XYZ file of C-alpha atoms in Angstrom:
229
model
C 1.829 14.938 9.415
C -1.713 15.986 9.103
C -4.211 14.419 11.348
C -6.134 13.014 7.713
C -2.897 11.172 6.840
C -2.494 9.446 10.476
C -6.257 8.250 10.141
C -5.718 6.545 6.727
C -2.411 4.806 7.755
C -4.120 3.757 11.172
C -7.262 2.187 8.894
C -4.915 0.739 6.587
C -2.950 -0.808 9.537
C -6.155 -2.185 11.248
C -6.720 -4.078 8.130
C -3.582 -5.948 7.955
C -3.418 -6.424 11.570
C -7.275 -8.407 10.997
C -6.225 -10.085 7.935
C -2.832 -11.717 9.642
C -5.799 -12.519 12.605
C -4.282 -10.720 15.437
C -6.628 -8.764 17.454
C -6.393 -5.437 19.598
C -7.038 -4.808 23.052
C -10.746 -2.743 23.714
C -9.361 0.387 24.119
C -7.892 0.653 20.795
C -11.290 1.170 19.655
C -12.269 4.125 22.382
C -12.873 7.013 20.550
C -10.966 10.425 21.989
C -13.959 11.555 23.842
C -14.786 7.719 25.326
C -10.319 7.670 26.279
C -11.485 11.321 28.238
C -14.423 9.894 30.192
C -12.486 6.676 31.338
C -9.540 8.252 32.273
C -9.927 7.734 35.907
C -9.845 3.852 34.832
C -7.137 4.028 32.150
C -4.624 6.220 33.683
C -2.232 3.246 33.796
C -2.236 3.101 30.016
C -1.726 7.087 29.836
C 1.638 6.550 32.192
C 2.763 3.481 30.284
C 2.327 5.048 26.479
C 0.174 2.044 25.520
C -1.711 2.786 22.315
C -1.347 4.038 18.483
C 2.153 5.683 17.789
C 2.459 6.613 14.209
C 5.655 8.515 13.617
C 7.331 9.897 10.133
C 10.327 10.859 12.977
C 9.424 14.292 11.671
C 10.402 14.168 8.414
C 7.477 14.555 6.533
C 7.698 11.686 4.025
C 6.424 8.651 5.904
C 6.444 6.371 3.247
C 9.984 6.633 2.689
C 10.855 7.233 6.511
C 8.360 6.429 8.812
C 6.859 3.699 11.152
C 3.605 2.013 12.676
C 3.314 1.040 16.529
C 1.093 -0.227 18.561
C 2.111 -0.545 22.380
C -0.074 -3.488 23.857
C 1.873 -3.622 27.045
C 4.798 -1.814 28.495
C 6.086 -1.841 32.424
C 7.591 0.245 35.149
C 10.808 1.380 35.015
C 11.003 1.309 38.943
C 10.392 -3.069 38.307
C 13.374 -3.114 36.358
C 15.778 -1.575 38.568
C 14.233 -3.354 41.479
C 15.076 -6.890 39.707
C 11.299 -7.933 39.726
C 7.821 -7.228 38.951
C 6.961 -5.645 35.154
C 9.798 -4.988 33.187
C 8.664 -5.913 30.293
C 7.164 -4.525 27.252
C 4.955 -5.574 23.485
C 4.364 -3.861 20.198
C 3.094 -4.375 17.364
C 4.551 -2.409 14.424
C 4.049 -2.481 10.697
C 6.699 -1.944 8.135
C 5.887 -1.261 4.382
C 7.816 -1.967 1.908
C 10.929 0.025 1.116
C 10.067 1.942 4.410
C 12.657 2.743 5.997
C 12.801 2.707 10.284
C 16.642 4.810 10.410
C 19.591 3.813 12.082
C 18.955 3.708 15.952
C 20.363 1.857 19.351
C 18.920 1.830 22.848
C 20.482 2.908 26.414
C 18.518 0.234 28.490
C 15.912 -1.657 25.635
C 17.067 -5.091 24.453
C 14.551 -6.591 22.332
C 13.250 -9.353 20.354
C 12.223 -8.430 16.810
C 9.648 -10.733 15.336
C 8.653 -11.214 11.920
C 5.147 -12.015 12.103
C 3.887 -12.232 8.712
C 4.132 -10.657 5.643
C 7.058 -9.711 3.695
C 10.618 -10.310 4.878
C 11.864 -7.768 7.038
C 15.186 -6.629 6.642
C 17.663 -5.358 9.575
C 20.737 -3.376 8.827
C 23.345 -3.804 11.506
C 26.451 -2.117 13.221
C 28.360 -2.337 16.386
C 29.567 0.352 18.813
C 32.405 1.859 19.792
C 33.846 1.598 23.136
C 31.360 4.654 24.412
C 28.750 3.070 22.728
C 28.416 5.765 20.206
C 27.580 4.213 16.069
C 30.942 2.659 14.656
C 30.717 2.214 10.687
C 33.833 -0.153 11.435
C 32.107 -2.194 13.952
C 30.253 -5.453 13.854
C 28.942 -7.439 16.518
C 26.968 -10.656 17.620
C 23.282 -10.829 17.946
C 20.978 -13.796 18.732
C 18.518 -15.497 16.061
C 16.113 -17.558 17.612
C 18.279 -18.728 20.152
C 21.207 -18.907 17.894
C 24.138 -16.562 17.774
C 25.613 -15.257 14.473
C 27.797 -12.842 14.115
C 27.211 -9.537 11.780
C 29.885 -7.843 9.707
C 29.651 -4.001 9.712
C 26.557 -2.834 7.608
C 25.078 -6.473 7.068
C 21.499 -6.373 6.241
C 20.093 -9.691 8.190
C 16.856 -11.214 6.306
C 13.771 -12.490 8.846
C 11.600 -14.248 6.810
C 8.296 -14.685 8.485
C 8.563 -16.264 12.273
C 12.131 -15.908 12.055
C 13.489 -12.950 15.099
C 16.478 -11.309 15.861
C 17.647 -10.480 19.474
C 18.916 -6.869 19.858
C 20.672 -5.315 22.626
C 21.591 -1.818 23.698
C 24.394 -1.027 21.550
C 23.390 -2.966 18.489
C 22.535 -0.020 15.847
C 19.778 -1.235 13.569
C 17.819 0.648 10.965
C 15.114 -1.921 9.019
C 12.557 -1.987 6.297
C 9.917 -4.386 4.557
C 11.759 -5.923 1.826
C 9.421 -6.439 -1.358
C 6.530 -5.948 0.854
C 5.200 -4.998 3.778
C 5.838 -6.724 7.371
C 3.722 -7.531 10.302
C 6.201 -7.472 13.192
C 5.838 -8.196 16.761
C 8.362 -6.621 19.470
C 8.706 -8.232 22.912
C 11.122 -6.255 24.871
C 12.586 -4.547 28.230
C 10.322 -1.906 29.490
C 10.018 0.863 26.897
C 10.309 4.591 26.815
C 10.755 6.179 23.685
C 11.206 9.239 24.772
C 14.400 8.952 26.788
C 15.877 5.153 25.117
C 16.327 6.038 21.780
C 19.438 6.978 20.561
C 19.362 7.622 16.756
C 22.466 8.315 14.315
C 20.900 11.044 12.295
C 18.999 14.476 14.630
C 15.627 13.207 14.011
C 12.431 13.242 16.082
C 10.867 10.125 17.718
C 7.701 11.704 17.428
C 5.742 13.398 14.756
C 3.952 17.426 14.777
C 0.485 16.810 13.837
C -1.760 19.330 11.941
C -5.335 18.665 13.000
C -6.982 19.115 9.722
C -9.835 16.402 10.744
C -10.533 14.491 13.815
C -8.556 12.237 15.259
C -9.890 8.420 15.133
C -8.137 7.219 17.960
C -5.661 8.957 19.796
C -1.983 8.602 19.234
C 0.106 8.028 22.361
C 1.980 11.467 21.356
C -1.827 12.832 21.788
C -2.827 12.176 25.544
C -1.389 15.462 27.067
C -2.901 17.107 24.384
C -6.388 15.431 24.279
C -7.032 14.464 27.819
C -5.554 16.922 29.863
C -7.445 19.618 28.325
């Protein structure tokens, strides 16, 4: 993606992150050279991959196949296998219409998706097999607000705004904003995308940027670049 393209989706996201009236922690809003200076105070949110993630999973269409993250918070992995302390994790992600987020499980990450505002946000589902490997024959069982239903292999499941799914590792899901675009909030186990993300297809997590303008904030995929330098 070019560095020009990331900037106008992250603008475009700030606006309909303001208009639904959520708001952004300060460093969001540090420019790269302001992240550099307070590194000695922020290198908890370089080790945690808090921040802008904007990914076309290397594909190069990212309004067909593409997504936008925010991580607000995200633990230690070293909590969760203790059984205490931070092992949790938020985002914030935007999903435009028609945009598709492709067919992925987790390893460790269960997760509550949240439909925020917005569009209705639609969740393909299917099970695994008994390795846990993508089973086009497989359903499974997932929790909505609270409630379990059952999916049928391939089901698309409909959140309409404040409605959320429960997800666990071995659920495959692949989603999308259907006939708009969807503010969505993700409160989950502690997060690291790149090691817990299993996807069907041999994609990348993370995009190559070409730096044809500066960046306006940095992306989380930027800090060894940006601040190590």
């Amino acid at each position: 993606m070019k560095r020009s393209r990331v900037n106008e989706i992250m603008a475009a996201a700030e606006d309909m992150i303001q208009e639904f009236g959520f708001r952004l922690p300060p460093f969001a809003w540090w420019s790269p050279a302001e992240f550099k200076a307070r590194l000695p105070q922020a290198q908890r949110i370089v080790e945690a991959a808090m921040g802008w993630d904007i990914t076309d999973y290397g594909q190069g269409d990212f309004d067909k196949l593409g997504l936008f993250l925010f991580t607000l918070r995200n633990g230690d992995l070293r909590d969760l296998q203790a059984g205490h302390g931070m092992a949790y994790a938020e985002k914030l992600l935007i999903s435009r219409k028609d945009q598709i987020s492709p067919m992925h499980t987790h390893i460790i990450k269960a997760e509550d998706i949240i439909n925020r505002g917005g569009a209705n946000l639609a969740i393909e589902l299917y099970g695994s097999d008994a390795d846990g490997k993508f089973d086009d024959t497989a359903g499974g069982q997932v929790m909505c607000d609270g409630v379990p239903r059952r999916y049928e292999p391939g089901e698309v499941l409909i959140l309409r705004p404040g409605e959320s799914v429960t997800l666990r590792p071995g659920d495959w899901h692949a989603f999308w904003g259907e006939g708009g675009d969807v503010l969505i909030g993700e409160v989950s186990t502690v997060n690291d995308d790149n090691t817990d993300n299993i996807f069907r297809e041999d994609i990348g997590r993370f995009s190559e940027i070409e730096e044809d303008e500066s960046p306006r904030h940095l992306l989380v995929s930027d800090y060894d670049k940006f601040l190590t330098s």
